[in-house]
PDB file of C-alpha atoms in Angstrom:
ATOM      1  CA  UNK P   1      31.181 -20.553  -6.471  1.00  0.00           C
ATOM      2  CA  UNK P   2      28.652 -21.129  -9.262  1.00  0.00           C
ATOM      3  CA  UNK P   3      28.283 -24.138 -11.151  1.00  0.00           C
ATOM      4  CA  UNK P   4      29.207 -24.510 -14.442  1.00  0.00           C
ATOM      5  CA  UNK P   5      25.744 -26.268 -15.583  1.00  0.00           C
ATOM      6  CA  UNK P   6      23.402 -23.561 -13.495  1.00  0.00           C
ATOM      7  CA  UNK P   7      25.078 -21.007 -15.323  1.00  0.00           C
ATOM      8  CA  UNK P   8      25.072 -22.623 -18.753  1.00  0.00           C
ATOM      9  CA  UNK P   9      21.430 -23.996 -17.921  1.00  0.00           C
ATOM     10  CA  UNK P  10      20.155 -20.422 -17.124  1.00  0.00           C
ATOM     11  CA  UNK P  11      22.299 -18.743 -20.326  1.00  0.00           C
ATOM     12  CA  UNK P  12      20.874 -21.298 -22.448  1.00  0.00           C
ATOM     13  CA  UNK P  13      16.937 -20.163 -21.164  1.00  0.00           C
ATOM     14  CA  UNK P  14      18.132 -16.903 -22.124  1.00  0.00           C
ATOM     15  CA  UNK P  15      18.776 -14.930 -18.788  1.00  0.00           C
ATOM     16  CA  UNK P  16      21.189 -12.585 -19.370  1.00  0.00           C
ATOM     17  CA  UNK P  17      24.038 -12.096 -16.827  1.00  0.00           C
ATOM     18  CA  UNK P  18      22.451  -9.650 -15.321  1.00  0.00           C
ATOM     19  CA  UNK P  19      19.052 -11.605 -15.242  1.00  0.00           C
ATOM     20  CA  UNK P  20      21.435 -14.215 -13.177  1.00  0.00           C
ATOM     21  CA  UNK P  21      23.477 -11.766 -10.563  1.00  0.00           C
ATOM     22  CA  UNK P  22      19.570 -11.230  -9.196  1.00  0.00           C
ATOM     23  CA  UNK P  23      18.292 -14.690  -9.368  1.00  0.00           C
ATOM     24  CA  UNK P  24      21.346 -15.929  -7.519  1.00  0.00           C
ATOM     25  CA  UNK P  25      21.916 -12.330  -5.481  1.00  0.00           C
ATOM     26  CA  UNK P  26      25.301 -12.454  -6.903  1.00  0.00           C
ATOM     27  CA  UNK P  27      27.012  -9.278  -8.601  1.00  0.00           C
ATOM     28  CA  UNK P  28      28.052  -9.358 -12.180  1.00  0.00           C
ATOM     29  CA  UNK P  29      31.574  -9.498 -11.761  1.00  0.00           C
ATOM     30  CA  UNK P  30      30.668 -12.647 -10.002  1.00  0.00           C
ATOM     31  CA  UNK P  31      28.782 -14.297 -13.287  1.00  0.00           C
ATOM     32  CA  UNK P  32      31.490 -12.968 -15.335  1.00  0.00           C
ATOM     33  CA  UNK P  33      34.122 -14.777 -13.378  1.00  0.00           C
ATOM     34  CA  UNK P  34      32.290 -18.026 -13.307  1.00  0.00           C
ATOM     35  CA  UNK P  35      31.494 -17.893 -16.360  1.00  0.00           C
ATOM     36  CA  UNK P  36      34.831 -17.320 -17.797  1.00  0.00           C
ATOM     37  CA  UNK P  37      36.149 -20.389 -15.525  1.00  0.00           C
ATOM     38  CA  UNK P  38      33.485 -22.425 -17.273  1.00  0.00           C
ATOM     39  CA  UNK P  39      34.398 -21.152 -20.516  1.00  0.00           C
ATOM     40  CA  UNK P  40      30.779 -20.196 -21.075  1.00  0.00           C
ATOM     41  CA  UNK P  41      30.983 -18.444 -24.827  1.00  0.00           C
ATOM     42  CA  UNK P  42      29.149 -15.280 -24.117  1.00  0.00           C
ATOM     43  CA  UNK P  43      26.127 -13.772 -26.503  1.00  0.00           C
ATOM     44  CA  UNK P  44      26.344 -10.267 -28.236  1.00  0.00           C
ATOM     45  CA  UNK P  45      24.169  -7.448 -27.160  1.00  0.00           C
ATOM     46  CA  UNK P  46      21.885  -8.101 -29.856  1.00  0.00           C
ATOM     47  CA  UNK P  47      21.655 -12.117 -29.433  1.00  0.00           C
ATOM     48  CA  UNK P  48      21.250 -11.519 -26.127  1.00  0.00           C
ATOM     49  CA  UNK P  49      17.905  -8.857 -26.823  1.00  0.00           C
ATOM     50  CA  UNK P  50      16.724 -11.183 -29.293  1.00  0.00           C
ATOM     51  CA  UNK P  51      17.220 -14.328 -26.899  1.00  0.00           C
ATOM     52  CA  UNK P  52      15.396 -12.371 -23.986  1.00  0.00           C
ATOM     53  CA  UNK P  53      12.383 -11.568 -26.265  1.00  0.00           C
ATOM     54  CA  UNK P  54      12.293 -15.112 -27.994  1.00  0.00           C
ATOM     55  CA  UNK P  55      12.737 -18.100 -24.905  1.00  0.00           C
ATOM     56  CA  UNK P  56      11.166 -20.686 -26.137  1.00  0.00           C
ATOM     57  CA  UNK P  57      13.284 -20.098 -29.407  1.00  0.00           C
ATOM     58  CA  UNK P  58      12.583 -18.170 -32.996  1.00  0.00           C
ATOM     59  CA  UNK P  59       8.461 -17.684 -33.531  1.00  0.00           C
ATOM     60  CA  UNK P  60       9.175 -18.986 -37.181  1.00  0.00           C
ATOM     61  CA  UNK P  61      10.364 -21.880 -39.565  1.00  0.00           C
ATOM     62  CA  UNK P  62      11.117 -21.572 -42.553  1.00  0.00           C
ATOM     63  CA  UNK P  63       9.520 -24.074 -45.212  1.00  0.00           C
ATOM     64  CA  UNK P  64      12.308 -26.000 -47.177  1.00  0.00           C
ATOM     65  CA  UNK P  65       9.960 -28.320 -48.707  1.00  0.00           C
ATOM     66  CA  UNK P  66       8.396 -26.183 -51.816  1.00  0.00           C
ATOM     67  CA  UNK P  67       5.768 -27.709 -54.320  1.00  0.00           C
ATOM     68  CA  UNK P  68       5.270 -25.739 -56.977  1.00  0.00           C
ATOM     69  CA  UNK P  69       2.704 -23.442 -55.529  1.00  0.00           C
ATOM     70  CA  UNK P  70       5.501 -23.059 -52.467  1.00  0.00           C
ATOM     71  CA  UNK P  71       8.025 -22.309 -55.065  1.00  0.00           C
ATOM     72  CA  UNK P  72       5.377 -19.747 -56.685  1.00  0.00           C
ATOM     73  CA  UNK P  73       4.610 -18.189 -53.076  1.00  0.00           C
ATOM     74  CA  UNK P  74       8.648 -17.637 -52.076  1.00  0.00           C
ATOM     75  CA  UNK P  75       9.464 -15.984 -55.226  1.00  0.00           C
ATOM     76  CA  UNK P  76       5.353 -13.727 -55.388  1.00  0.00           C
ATOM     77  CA  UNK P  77       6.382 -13.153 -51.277  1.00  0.00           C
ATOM     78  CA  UNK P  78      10.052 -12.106 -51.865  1.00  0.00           C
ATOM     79  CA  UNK P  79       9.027 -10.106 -55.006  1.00  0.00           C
ATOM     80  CA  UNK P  80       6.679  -8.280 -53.106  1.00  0.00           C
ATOM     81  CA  UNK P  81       9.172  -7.036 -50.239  1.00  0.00           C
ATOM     82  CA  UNK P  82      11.500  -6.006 -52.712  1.00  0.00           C
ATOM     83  CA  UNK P  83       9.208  -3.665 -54.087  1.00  0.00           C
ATOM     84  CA  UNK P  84       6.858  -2.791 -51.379  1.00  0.00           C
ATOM     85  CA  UNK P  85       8.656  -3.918 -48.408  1.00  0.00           C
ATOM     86  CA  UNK P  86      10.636  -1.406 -45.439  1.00  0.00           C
ATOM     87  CA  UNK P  87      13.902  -2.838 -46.404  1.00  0.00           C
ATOM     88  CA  UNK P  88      15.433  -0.187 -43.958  1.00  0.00           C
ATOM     89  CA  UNK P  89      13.655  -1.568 -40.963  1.00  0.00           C
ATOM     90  CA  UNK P  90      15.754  -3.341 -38.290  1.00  0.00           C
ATOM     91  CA  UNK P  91      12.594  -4.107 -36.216  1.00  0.00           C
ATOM     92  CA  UNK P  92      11.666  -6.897 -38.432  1.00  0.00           C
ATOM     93  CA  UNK P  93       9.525  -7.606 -41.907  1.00  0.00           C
ATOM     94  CA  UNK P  94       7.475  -4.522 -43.140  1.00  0.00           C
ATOM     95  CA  UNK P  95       5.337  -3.754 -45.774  1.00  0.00           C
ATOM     96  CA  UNK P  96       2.384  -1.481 -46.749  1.00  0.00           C
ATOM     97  CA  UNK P  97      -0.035  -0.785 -49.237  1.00  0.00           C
ATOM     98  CA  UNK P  98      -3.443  -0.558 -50.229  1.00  0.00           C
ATOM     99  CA  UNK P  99      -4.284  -3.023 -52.351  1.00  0.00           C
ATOM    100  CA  UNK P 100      -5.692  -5.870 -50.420  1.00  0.00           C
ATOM    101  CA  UNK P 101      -4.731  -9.176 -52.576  1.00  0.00           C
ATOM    102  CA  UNK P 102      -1.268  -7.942 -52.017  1.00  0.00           C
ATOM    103  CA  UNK P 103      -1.436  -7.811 -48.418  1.00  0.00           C
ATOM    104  CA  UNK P 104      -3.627 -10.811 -48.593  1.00  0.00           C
ATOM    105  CA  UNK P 105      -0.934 -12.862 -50.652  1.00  0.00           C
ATOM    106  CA  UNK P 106       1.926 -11.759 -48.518  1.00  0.00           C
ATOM    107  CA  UNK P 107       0.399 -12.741 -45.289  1.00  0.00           C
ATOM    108  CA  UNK P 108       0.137 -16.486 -47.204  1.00  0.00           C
ATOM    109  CA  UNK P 109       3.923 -16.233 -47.370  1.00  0.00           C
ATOM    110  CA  UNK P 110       5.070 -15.163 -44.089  1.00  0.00           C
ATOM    111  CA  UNK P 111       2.636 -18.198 -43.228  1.00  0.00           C
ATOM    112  CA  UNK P 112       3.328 -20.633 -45.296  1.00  0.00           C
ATOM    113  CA  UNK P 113       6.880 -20.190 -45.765  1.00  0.00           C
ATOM    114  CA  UNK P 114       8.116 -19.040 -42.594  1.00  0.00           C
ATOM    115  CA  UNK P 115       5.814 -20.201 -41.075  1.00  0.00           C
ATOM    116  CA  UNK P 116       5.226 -17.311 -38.654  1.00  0.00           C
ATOM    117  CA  UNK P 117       1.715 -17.987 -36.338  1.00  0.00           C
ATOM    118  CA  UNK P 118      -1.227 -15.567 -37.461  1.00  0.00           C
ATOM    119  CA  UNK P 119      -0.889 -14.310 -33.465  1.00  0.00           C
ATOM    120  CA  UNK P 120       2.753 -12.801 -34.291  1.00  0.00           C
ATOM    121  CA  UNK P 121       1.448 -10.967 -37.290  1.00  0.00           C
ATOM    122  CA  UNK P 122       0.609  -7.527 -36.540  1.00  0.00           C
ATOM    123  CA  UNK P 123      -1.200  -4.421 -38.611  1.00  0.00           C
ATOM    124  CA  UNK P 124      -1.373  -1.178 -38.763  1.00  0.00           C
ATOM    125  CA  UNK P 125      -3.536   1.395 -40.819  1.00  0.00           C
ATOM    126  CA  UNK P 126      -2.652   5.343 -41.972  1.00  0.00           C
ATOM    127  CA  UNK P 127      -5.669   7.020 -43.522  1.00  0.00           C
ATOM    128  CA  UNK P 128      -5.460  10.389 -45.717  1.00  0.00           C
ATOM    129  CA  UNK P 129      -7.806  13.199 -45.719  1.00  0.00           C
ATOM    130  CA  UNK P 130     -11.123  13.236 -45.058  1.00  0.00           C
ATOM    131  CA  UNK P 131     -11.595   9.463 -45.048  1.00  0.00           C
ATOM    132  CA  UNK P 132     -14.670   7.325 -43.181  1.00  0.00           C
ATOM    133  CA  UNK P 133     -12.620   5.988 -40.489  1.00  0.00           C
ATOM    134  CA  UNK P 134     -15.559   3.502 -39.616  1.00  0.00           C
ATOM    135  CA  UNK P 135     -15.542   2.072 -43.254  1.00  0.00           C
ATOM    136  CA  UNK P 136     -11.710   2.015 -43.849  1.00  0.00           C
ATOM    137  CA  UNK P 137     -11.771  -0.181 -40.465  1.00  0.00           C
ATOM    138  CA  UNK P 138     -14.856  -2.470 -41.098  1.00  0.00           C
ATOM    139  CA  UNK P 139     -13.124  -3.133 -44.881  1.00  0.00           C
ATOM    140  CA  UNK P 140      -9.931  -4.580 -43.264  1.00  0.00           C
ATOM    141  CA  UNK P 141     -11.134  -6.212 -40.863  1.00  0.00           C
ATOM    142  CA  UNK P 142     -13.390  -7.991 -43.083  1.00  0.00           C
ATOM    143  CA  UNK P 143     -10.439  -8.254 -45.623  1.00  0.00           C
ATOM    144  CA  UNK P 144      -8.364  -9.831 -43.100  1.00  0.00           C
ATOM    145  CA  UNK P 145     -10.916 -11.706 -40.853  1.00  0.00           C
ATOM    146  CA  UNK P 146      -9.738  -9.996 -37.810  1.00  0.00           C
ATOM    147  CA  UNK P 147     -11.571  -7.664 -34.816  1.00  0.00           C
ATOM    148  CA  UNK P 148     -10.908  -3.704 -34.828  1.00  0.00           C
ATOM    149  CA  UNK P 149      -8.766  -4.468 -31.368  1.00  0.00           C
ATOM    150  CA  UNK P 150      -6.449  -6.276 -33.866  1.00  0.00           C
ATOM    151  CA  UNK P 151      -6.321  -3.324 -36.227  1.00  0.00           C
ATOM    152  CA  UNK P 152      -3.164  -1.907 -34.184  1.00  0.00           C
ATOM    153  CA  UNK P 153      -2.301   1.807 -34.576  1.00  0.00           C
ATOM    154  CA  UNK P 154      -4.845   4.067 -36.947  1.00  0.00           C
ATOM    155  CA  UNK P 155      -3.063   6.808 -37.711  1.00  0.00           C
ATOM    156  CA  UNK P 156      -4.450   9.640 -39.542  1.00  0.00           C
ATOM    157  CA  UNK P 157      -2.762  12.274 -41.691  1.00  0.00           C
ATOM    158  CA  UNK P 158      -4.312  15.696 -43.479  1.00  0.00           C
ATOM    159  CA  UNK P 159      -3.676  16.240 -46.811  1.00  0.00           C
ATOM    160  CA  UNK P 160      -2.307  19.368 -48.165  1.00  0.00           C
ATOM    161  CA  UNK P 161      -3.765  21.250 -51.007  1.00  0.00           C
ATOM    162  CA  UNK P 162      -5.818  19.568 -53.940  1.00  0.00           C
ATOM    163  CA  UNK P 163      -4.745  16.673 -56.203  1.00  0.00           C
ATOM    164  CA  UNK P 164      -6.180  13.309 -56.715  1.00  0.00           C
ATOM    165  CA  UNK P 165      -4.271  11.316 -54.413  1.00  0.00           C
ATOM    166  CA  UNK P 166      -7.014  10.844 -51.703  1.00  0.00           C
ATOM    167  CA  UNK P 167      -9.149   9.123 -54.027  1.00  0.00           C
ATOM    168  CA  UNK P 168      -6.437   6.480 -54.997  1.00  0.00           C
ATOM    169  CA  UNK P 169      -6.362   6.278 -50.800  1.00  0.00           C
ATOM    170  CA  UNK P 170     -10.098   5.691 -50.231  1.00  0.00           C
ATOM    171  CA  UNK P 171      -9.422   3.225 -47.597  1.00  0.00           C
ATOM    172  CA  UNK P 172      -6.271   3.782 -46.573  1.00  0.00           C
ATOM    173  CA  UNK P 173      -2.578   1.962 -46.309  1.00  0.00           C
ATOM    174  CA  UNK P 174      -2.245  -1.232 -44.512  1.00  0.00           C
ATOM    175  CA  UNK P 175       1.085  -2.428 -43.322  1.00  0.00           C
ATOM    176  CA  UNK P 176       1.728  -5.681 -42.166  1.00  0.00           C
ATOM    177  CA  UNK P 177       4.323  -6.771 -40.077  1.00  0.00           C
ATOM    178  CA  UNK P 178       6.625  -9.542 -38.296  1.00  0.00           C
ATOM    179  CA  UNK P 179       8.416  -7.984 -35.694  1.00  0.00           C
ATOM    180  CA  UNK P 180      11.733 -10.188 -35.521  1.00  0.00           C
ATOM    181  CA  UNK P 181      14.788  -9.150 -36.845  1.00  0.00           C
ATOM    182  CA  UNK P 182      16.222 -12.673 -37.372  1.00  0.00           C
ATOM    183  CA  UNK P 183      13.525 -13.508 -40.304  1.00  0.00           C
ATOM    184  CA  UNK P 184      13.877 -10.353 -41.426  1.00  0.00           C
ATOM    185  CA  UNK P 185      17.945 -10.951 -41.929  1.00  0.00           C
ATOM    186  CA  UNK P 186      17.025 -14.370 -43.580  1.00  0.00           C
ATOM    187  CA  UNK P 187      14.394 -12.273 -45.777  1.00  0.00           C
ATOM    188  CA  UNK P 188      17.152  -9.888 -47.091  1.00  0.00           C
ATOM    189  CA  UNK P 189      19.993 -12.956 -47.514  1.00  0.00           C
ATOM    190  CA  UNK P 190      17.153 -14.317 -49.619  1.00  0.00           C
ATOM    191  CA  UNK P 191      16.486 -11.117 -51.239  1.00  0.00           C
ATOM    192  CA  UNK P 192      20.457 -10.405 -52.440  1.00  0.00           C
ATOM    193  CA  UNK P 193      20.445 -13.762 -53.715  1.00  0.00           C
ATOM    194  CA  UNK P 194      17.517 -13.279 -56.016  1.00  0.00           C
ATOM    195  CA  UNK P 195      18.419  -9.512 -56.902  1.00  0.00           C
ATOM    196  CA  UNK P 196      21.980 -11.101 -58.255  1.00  0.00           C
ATOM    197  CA  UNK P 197      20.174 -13.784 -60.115  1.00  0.00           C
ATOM    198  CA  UNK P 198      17.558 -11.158 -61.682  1.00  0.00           C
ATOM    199  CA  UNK P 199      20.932  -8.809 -62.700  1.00  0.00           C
ATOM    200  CA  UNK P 200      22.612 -11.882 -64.155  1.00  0.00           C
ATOM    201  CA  UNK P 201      20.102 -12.626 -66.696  1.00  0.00           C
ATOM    202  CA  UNK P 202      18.972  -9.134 -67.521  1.00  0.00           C
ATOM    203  CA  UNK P 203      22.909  -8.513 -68.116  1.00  0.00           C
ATOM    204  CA  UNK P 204      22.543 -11.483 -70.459  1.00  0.00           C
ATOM    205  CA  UNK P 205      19.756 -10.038 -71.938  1.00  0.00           C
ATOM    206  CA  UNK P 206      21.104  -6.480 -72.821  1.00  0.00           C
ATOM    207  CA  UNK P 207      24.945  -8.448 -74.072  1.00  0.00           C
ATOM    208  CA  UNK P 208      22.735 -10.785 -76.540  1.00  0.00           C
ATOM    209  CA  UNK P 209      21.012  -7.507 -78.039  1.00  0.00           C
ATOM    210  CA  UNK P 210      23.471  -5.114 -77.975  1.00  0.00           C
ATOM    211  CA  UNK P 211      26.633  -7.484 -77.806  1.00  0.00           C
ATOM    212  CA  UNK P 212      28.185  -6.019 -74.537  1.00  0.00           C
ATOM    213  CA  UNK P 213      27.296  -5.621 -70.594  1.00  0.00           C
ATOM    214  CA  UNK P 214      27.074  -2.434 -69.370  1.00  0.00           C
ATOM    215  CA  UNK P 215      29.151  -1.452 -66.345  1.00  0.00           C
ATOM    216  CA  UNK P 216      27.105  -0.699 -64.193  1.00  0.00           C
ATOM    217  CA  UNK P 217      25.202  -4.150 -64.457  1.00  0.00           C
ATOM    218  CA  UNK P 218      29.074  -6.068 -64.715  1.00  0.00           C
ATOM    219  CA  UNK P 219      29.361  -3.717 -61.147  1.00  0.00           C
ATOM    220  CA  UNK P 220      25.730  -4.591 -59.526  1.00  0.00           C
ATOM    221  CA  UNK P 221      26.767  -8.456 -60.164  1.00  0.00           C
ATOM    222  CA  UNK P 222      30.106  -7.914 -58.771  1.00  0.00           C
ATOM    223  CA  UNK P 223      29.036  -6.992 -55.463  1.00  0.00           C
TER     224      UNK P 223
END
C-alpha cells in the first residue's frame, strides 16, 4: 500500500510516476493503482516535462501592475515578437536580429513584464561571411554586459556569391531567448488578442474611407 499524501506529496514536487516506482522500489502499475484509489488527477505528458524541468514552479511572473511606461513596454515587447519573434518555436520565446536597441528593449520586457531572471535568459550569435569573430563577440558582450562564456552558440555561415547583404550583417544576428514554453503560450494568447484588436480598427479604418470591410479583414476578425 501507498499512502495517499506520499503520493500526492511527491506528484505535487513534480516526480513523475515513474520518478516514484524507483524512489519507493515499487513498479508502475503499483503507482498507477494507488494513485487511482486516491483519486490522484494525473498530469499530461507535457505538464508532466514541464513540471520535471520547473520544481520549484514557473521561472517567471508576469507584471499586472502597468504604469504607463509598463503599458508602453507590453505593447513595444509584444510588437516586437510579432514581427521579429520565432512564433513557430515550441521551445519557448525567440527572437533575433541585429539591431541592438531592439534586443536591448526586448530583454527590458521579458524582465520587467514577465519578470523572467537575467540567469534564464539565454543568447546566441550567427555571423555571415567573412566577419571578425573577435569584434562581433566583444560588441555584444559589451552591448549586453555579459562574458563571451555567456555568448551561447556562435555559429557561422558562408555566404554565397556577391551582394550587399554582409555589410548590413557586420556584426552579426543575435537571438535572445526564454526557454519555457508556458510564457511562451501566454506570449501568443497575448499576441491573438492584440492582432484582433489591430484588425478591428484597421477594418474600421478602410469601412470609414471606402464605406465597406473587406472580407478578408470581416474573416481575420472572425477567427
Amino acid at each position: 500500500m501507498i499512502a495517499k499524501n506520499t503520493l500526492k506529496k511527491l506528484y505535487k514536487r513534480g516526480f513523475s510516476m515513474s520518478d516514484i516506482a524507483k524512489k519507493l522500489h515499487v513498479s508502475i502499475n503499483t503507482v498507477s493503482y494507488w494513485m487511482d484509489k486516491a483519486h490522484l488527477e494525473r498530469r499530461s505528458i507535457r505538464d508532466a516535462a514541464y513540471k520535471k524541468h520547473n520544481p520549484h514552479g514557473d521561472p517567471f511572473q508576469m507584471n499586472l501592475r502597468l504604469g504607463h511606461y509598463d503599458q508602453f513596454l507590453i505593447g513595444l515587447g509584444l510588437g516586437l515578437f510579432w514581427g521579429e519573434g520565432m512564433k513557430n518555436s515550441k521551445s519557448g520565446v525567440r527572437l533575433g536580429n541585429t539591431d541592438p536597441f531592439l534586443i536591448l528593449y526586448f530583454r527590458e520586457f521579458l524582465e520587467r513584464i514577465c519578470r523572467v531572471k537575467r540567469e534564464k535568459i539565454k543568447y546566441s550569435l550567427q555571423l555571415f561571411g567573412d566577419v571578425d569573430k573577435k569584434e562581433a563577440v566583444n560588441f555584444w558582450c559589451d552591448v549586453l554586459g555579459i562574458k563571451a562564456h555567456e555568448l551561447g552558440k556562435i555559429s557561422e555561415v558562408k555566404l554565397r556569391g556577391r551582394g550587399t547583404y554582409k555589410k548590413k550583417n557586420i556584426l552579426g544576428v543575435l537571438q535572445i531567448a526564454c526557454h519555457n514554453t508556458k510564457l511562451k503560450g501566454i506570449i501568443d494568447t497575448l499576441l491573438r488578442t492584440l492582432k484582433m484588436s489591430s484588425y478591428a480598427v484597421v477594418a474600421q479604418l478602410v469601412e470609414h474611407v471606402h464605406g465597406e470591410t473587406p472580407k478578408h479583414l470581416a474573416q481575420m476578425i472572425e477567427n
